[in-house]
mmCIF file of C-alpha atoms in Angstrom:
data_model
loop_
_atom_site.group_PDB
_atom_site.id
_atom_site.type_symbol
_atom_site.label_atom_id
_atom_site.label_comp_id
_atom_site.label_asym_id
_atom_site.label_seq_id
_atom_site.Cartn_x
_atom_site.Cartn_y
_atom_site.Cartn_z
ATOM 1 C CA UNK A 1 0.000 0.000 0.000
ATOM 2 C CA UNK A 2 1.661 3.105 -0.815
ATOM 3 C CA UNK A 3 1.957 5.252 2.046
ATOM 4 C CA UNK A 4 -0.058 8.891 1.786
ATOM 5 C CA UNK A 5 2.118 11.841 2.570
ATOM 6 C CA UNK A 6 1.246 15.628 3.276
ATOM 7 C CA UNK A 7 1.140 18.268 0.993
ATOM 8 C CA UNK A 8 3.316 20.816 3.214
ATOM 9 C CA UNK A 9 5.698 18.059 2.923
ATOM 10 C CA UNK A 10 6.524 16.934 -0.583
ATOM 11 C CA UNK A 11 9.635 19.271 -1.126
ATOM 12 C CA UNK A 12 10.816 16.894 1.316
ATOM 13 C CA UNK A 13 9.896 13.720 0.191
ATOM 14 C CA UNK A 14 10.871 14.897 -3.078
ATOM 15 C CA UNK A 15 14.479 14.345 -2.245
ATOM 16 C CA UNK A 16 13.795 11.219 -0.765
ATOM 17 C CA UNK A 17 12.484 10.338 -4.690
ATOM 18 C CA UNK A 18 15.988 11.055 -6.022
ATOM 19 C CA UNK A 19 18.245 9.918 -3.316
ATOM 20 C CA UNK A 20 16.300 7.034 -1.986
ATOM 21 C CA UNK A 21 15.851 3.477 -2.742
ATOM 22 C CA UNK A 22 12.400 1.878 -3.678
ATOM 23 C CA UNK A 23 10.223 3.113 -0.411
ATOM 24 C CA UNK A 24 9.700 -0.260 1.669
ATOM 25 C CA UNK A 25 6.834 -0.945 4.451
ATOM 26 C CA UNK A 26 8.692 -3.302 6.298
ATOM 27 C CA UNK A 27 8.040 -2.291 9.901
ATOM 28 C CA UNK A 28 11.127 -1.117 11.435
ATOM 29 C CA UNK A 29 9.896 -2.783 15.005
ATOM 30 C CA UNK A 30 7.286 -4.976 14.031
ATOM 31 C CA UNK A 31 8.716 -8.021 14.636
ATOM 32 C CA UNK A 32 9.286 -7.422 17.891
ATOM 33 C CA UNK A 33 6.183 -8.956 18.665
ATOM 34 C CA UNK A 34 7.658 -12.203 16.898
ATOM 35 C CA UNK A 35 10.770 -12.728 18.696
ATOM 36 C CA UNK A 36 10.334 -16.248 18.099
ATOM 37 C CA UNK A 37 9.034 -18.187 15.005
ATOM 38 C CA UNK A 38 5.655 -20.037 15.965
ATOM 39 C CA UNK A 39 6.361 -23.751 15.081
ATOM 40 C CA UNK A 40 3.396 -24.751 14.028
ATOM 41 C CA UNK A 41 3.541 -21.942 10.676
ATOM 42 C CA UNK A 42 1.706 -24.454 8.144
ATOM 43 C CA UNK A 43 3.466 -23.742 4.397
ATOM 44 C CA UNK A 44 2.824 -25.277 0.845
ATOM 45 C CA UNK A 45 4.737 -24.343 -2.187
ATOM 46 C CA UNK A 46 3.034 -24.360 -5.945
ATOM 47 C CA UNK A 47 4.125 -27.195 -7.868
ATOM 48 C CA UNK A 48 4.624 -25.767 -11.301
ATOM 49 C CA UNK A 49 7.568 -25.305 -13.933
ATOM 50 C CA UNK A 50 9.882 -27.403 -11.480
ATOM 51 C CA UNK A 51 12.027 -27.911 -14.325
ATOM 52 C CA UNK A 52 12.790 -24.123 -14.851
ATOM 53 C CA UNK A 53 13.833 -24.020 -11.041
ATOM 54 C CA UNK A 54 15.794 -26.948 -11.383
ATOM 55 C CA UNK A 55 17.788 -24.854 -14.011
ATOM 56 C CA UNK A 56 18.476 -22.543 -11.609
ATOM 57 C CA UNK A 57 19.970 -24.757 -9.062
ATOM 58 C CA UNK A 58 22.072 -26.719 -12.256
ATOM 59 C CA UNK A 59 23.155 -23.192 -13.837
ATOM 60 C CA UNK A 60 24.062 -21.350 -9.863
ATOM 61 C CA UNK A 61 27.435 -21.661 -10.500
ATOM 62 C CA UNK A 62 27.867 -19.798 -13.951
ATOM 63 C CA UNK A 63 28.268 -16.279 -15.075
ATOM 64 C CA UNK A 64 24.370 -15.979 -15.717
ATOM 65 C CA UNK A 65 23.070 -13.755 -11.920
ATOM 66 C CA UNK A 66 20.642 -15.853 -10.270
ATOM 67 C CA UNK A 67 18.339 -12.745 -10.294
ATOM 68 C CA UNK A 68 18.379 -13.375 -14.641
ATOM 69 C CA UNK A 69 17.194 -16.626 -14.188
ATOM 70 C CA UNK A 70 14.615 -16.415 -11.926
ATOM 71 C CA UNK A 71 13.153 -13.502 -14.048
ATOM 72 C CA UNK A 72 13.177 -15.820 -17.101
ATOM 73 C CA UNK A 73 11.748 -18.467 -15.079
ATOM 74 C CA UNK A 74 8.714 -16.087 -13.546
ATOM 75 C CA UNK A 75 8.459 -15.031 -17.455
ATOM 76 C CA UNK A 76 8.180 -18.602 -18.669
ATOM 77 C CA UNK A 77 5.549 -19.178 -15.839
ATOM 78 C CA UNK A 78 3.652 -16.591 -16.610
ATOM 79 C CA UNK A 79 3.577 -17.641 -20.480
ATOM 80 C CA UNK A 80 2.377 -20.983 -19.191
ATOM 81 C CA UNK A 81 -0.605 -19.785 -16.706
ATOM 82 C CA UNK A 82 -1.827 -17.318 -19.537
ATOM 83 C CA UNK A 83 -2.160 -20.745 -22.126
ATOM 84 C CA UNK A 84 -3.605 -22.890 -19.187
ATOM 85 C CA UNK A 85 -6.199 -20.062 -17.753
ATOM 86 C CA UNK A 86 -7.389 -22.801 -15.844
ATOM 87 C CA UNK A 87 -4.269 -22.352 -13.394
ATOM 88 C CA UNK A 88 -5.396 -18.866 -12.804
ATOM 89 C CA UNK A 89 -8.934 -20.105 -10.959
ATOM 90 C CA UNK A 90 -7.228 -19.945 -7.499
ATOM 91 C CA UNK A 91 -7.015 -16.171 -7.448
ATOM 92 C CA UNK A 92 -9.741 -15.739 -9.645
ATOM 93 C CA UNK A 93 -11.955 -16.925 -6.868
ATOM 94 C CA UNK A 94 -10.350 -14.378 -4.645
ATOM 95 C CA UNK A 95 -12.294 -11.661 -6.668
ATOM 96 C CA UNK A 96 -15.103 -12.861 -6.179
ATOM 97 C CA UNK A 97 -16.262 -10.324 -3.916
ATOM 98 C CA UNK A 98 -15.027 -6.896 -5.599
ATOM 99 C CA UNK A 99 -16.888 -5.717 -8.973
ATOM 100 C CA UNK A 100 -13.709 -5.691 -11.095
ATOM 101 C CA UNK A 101 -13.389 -8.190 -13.528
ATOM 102 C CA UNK A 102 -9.217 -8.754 -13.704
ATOM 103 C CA UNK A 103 -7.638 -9.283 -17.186
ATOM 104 C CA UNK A 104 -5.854 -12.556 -17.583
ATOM 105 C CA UNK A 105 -2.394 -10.519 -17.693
ATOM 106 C CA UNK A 106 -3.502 -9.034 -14.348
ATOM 107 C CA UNK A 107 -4.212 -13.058 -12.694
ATOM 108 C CA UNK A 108 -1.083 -14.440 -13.881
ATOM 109 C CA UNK A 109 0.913 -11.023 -12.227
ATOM 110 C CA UNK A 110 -0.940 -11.228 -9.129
ATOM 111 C CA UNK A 111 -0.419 -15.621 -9.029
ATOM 112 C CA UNK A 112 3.625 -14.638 -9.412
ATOM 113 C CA UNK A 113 3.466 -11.616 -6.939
ATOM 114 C CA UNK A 114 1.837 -14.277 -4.401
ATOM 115 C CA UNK A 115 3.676 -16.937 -5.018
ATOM 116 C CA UNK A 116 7.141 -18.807 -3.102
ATOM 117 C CA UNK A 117 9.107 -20.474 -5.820
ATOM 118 C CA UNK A 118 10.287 -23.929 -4.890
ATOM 119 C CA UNK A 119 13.820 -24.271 -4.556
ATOM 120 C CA UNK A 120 15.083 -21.221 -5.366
ATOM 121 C CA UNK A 121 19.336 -21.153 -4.392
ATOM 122 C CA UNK A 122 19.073 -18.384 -2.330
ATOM 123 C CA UNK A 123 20.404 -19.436 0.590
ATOM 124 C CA UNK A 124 22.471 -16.539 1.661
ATOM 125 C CA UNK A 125 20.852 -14.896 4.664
ATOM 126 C CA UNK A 126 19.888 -15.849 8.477
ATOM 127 C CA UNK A 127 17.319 -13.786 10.813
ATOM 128 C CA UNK A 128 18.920 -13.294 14.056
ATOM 129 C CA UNK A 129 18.247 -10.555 16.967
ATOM 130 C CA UNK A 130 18.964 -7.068 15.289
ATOM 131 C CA UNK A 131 21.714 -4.738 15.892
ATOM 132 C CA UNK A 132 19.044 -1.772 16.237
ATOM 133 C CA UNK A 133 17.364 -1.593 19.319
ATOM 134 C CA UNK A 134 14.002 -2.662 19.803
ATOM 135 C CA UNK A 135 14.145 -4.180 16.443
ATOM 136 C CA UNK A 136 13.542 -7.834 17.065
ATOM 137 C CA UNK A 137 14.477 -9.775 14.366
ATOM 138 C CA UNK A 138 16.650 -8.414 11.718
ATOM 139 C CA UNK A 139 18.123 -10.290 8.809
ATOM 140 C CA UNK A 140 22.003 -10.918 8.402
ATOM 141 C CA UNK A 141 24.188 -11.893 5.448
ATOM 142 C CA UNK A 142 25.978 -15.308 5.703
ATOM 143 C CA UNK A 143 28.542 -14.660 2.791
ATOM 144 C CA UNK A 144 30.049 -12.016 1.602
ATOM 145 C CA UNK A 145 27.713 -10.277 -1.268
ATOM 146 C CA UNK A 146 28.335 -7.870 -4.235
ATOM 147 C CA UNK A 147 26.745 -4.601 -4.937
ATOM 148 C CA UNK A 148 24.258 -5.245 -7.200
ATOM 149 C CA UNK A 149 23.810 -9.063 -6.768
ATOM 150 C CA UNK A 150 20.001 -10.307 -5.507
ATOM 151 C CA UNK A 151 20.691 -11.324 -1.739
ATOM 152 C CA UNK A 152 16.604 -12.803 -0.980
ATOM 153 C CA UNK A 153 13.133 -12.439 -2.439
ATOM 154 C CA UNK A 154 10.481 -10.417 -0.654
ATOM 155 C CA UNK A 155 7.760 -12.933 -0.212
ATOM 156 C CA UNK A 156 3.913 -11.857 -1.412
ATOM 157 C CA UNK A 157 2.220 -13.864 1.041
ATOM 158 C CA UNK A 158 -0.286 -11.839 1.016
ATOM 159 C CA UNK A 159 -0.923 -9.025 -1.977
ATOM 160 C CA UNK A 160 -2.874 -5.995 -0.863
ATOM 161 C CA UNK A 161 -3.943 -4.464 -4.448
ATOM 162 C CA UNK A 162 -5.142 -0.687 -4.847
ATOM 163 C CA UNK A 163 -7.331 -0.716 -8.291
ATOM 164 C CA UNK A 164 -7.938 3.544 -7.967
ATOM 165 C CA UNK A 165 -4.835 3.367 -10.689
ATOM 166 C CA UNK A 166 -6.245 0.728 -13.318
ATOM 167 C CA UNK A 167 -9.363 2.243 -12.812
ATOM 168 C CA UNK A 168 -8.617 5.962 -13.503
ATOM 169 C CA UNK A 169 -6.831 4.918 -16.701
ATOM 170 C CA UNK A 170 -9.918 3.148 -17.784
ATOM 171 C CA UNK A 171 -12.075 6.304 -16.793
ATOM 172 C CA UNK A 172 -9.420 8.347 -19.056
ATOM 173 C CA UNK A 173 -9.802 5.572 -21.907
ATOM 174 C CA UNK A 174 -13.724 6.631 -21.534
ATOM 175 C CA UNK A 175 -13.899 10.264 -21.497
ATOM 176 C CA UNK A 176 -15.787 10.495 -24.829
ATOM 177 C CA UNK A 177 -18.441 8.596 -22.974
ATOM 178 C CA UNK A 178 -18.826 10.430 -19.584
ATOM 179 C CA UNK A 179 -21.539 12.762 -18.995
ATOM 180 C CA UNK A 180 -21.299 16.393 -18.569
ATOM 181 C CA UNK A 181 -21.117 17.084 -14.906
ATOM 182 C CA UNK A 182 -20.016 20.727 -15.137
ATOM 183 C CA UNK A 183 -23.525 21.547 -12.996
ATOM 184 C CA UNK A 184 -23.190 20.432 -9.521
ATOM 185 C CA UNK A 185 -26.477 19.483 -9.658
ATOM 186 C CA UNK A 186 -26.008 16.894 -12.040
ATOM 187 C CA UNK A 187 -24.265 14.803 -8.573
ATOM 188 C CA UNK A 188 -26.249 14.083 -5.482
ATOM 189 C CA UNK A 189 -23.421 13.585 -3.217
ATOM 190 C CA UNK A 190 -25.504 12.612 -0.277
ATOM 191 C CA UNK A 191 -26.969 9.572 -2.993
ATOM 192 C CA UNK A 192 -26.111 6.478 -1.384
ATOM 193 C CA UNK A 193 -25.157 4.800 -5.157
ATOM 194 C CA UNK A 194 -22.626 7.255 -5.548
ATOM 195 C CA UNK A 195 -21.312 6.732 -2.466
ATOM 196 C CA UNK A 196 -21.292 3.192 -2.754
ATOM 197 C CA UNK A 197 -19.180 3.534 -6.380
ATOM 198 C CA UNK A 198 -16.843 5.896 -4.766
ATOM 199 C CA UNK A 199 -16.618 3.219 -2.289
ATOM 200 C CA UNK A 200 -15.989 0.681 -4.994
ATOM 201 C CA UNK A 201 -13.340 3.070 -6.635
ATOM 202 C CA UNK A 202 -10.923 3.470 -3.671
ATOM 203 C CA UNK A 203 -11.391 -0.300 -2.652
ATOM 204 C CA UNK A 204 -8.344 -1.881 -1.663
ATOM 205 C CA UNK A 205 -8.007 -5.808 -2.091
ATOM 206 C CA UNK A 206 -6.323 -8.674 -0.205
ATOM 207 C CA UNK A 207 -5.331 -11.669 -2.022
ATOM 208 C CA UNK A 208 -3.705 -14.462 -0.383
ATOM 209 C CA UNK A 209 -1.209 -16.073 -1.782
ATOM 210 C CA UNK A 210 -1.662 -20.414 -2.934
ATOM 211 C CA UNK A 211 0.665 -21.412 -0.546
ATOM 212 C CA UNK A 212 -0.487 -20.080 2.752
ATOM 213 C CA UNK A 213 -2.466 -22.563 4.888
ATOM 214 C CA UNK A 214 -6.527 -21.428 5.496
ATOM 215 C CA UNK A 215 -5.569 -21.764 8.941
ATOM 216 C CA UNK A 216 -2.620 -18.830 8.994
ATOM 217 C CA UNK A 217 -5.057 -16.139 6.812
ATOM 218 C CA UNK A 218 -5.912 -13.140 8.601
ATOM 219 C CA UNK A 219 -9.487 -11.257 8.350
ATOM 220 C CA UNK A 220 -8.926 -8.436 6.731
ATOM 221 C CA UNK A 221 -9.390 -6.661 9.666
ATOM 222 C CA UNK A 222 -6.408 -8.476 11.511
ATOM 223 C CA UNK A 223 -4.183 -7.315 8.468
ATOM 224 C CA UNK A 224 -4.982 -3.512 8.464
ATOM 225 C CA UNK A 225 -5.591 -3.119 12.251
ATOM 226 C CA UNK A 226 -3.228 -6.363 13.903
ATOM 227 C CA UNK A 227 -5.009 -7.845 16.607
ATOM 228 C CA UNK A 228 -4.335 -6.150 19.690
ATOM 229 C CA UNK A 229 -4.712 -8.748 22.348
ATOM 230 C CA UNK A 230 -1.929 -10.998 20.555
ATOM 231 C CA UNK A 231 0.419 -7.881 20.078
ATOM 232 C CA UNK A 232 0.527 -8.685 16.757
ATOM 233 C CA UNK A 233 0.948 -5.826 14.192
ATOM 234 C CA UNK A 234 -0.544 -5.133 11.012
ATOM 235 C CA UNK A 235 0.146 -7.269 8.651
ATOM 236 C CA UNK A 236 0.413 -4.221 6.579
ATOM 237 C CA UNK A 237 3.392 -3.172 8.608
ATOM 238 C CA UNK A 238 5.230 -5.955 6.416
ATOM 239 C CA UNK A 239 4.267 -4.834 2.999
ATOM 240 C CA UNK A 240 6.666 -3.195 0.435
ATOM 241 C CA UNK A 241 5.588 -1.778 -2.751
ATOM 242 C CA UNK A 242 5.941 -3.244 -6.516
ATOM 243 C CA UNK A 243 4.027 -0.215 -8.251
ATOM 244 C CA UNK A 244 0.963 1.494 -8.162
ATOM 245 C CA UNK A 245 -1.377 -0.756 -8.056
ATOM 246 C CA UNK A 246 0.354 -4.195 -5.823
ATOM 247 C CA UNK A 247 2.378 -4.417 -2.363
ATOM 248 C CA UNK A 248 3.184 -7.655 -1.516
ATOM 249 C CA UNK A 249 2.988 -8.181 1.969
ATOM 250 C CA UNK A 250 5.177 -10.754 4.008
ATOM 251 C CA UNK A 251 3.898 -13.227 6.877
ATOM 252 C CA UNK A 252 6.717 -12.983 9.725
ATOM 253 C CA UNK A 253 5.558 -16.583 10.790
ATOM 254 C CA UNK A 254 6.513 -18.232 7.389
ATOM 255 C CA UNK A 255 10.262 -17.689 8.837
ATOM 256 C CA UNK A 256 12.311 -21.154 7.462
ATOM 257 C CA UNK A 257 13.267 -19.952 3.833
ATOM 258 C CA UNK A 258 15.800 -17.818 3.102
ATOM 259 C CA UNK A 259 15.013 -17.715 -0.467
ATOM 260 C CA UNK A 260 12.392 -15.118 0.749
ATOM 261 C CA UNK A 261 13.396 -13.683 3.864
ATOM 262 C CA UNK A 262 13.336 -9.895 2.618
ATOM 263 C CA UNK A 263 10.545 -8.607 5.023
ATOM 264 C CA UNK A 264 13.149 -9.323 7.826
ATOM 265 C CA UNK A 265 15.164 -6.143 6.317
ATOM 266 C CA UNK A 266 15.176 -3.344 8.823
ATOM 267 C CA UNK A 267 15.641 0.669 8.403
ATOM 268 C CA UNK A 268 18.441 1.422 10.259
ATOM 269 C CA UNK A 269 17.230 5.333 10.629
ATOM 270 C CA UNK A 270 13.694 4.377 12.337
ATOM 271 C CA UNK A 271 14.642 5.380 15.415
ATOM 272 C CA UNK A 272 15.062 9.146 14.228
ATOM 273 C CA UNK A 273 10.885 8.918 13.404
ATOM 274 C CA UNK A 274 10.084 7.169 16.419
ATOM 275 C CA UNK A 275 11.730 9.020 19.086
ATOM 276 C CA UNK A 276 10.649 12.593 17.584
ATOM 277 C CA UNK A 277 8.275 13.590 19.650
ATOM 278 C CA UNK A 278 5.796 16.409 19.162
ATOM 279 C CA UNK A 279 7.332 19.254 20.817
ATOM 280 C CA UNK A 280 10.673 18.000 18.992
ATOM 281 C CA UNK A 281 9.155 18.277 15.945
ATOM 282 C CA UNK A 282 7.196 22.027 16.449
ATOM 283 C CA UNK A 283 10.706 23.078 17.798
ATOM 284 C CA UNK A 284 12.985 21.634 14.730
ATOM 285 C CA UNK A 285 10.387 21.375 11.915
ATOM 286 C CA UNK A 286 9.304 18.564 10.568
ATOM 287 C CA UNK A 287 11.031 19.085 7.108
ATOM 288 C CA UNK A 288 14.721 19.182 8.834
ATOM 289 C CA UNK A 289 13.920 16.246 11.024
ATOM 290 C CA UNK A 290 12.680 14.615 7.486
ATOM 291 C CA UNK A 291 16.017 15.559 6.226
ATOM 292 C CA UNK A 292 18.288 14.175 9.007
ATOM 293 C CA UNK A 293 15.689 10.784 8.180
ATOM 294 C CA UNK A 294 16.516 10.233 4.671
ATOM 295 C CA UNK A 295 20.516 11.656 5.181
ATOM 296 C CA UNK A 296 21.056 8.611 7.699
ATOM 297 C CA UNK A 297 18.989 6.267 6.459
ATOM 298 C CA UNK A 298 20.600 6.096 3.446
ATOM 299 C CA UNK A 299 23.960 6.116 4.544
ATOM 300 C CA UNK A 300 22.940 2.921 6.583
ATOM 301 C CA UNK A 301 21.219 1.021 4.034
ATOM 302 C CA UNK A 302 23.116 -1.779 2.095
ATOM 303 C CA UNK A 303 20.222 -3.196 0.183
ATOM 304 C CA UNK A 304 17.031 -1.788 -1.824
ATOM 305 C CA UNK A 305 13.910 -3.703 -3.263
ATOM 306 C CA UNK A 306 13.454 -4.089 -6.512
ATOM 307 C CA UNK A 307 10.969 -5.347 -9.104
ATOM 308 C CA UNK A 308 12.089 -9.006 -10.764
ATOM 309 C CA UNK A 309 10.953 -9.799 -14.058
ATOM 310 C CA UNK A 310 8.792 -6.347 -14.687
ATOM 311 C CA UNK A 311 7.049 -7.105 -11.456
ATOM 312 C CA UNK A 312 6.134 -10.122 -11.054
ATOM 313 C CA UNK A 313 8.483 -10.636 -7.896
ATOM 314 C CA UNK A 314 10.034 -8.740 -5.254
ATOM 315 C CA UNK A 315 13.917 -8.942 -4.633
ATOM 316 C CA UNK A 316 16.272 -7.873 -2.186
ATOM 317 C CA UNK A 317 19.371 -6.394 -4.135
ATOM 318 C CA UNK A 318 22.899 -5.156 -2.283
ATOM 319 C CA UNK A 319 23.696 -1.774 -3.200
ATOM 320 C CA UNK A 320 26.513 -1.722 -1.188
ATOM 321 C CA UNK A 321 29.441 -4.783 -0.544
ATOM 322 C CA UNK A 322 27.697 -6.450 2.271
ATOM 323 C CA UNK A 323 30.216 -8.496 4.476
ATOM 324 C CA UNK A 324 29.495 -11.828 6.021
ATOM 325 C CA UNK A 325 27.755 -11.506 9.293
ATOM 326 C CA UNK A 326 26.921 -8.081 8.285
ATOM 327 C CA UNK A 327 23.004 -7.033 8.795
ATOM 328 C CA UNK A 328 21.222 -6.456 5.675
ATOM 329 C CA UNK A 329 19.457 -3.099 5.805
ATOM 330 C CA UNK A 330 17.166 -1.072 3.783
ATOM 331 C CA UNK A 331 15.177 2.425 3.872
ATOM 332 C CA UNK A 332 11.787 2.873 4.299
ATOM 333 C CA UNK A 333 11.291 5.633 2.909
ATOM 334 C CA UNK A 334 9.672 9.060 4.826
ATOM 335 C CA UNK A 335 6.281 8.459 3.298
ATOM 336 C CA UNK A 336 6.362 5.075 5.726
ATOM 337 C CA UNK A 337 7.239 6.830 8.560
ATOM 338 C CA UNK A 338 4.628 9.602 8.379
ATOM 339 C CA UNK A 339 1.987 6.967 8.528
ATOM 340 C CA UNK A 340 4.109 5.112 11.395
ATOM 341 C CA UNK A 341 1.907 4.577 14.578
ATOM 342 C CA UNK A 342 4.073 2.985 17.405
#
């Protein structure tokens, strides 16, 4: 979900848009409240194009990334689910309760976006208590890693999906065909249709992803709001943007593959939006304390998430030389932190 920021502040954010890397809403202290992996996290894995992943593992140790091959693998996946439409019923059914009818391009990118690849080598990172304070969990490399080379795979879980984007395109696309509502009174804005299409319009959707258990699925209250008497967070507080319209959104209990451990990545800087209080901020001004944010944060981060395969995965790349043992850190971005409630 991409975070909303304030007007007074988008000078601000603005150099967060040139200096940053891709904004991520991984909560900086969210797991905290999972200090330790619940063993009883059920978790299935799709069964499809194992030969493509196998090619992977076989082709590891060549000159070819591993991030290149798992894009051509997602690409030759999605080929395959857009012949067989009948492997996109699974989150077809998901949509069965929103008006939109998805395109068959938009089912096989959501399907990859909430999908775990089987067997991916990516075997390169560990969770282990974070060198931030009140962090919890943090994730650490366990070789040495190049700038530039994929280090995990943000998992999509869960995919929360904002259709206001699709949909104004479409109502652009249409324009010949909308009515003239240059009189006011053309729109009853107390008419409870129009409220209930605006309502449609600004709809955000939760998909879950194949391979999460029945069991493990959150109401979709749980994932906006947590559930307070389990001190669990949002599950929101886990998601990190793809584009407009997705955020894939990681499950901190689905902790035993490090082939998608990339929700574990913490923002080293949090502490600068947590600890500002309010008289800190009327005193200083919320613009310089941004600043100080985004200076730090990126001078701490080693890693940024990217799109794989035109978005149809998540990955965790090094932009710095990480070192072994080193923890793998990322920035979130000032847009996350605005909308931060601790």
């Amino acid at each position: 979900m991409s975070p909303r920021c304030c007007c007074s502040l988008m000078s601000v954010a603005a150099i967060a848009a040139a200096s940053l890397v891709t904004p991520s809403s991984v909560l900086f202290c969210a797991s905290a409240f999972i200090l330790n992996p619940l063993p009883s996290a059920h978790h299935r894995t799709i069964s499809i194009h194992h030969s493509s992943i196998d090619s992977i593992n076989n082709d590891h140790s060549n000159n070819d990334s591993a991030a290149a091959q798992i894009s051509r693998t997602l690409q030759d996946i999605e080929k395959d689910l857009l012949a067989n439409p009948s492997k996109l019923q699974p989150i077809l059914e998901q949509h069965d309760d929103d008006d939109r009818e998805p395109t068959p391009n938009e089912l096989a990118k959501e399907t990859l976006l909430s999908t775990r690849l089987p067997n991916l080598p990516l075997n390169r990172t560990c969770t282990g208590p974070s060198t931030i304070e009140g962090a919890g969990r943090g994730l650490f490399a366990m070789e040495d890693i190049a700038k530039g080379e994929l280090i995990t795979c943000y998992p999509g879980d869960a995919l929360l999906c904002d259709y206001s984007e699709l949909e104004e395109e479409d109502f652009d696309e249409d324009d010949e065909e909308e009515e003239d509502f240059d009189d006011e009174e053309d729109i009853d804005f107390e008419d409870d249709d129009y409220c209930d299409e605006e309502a449609d319009y600004i709809e955000e959707v939760v998909l879950w992803g194949e391979h999460v258990d029945a069991t493990d699925r959150l109401e979709e209250d749980e994932v906006f709001d947590g559930i307070v008497d389990k001190d669990l967070p949002p599950l929101t507080s886990y998601a990190a943007t793809v584009d407009d319209v997705y955020s894939v959104m990681g499950m901190p209990i689905l902790d035993n593959n490090p082939a998608y451990y990339g929700h574990f990545a913490n923002d080293g800087a949090g502490h600068i939006a947590i600890q500002t209080g309010v008289a800190d901020a009327a005193r200083r001004g919320i613009e310089e304390i941004i600043s100080s944010y985004v200076s730090e944060s990126v001078e701490l981060s080693n890693a940024r998430h990217k799109p794989i395969a035109d978005g149809l995965h998540l990955g965790t790349f090094a932009s710095k030389d990480i070192k072994k043992g080193e923890e793998v850190m990322v920035t979130y971005g000032p847009d996350y932190w605005m909308t931060f409630e601790g």
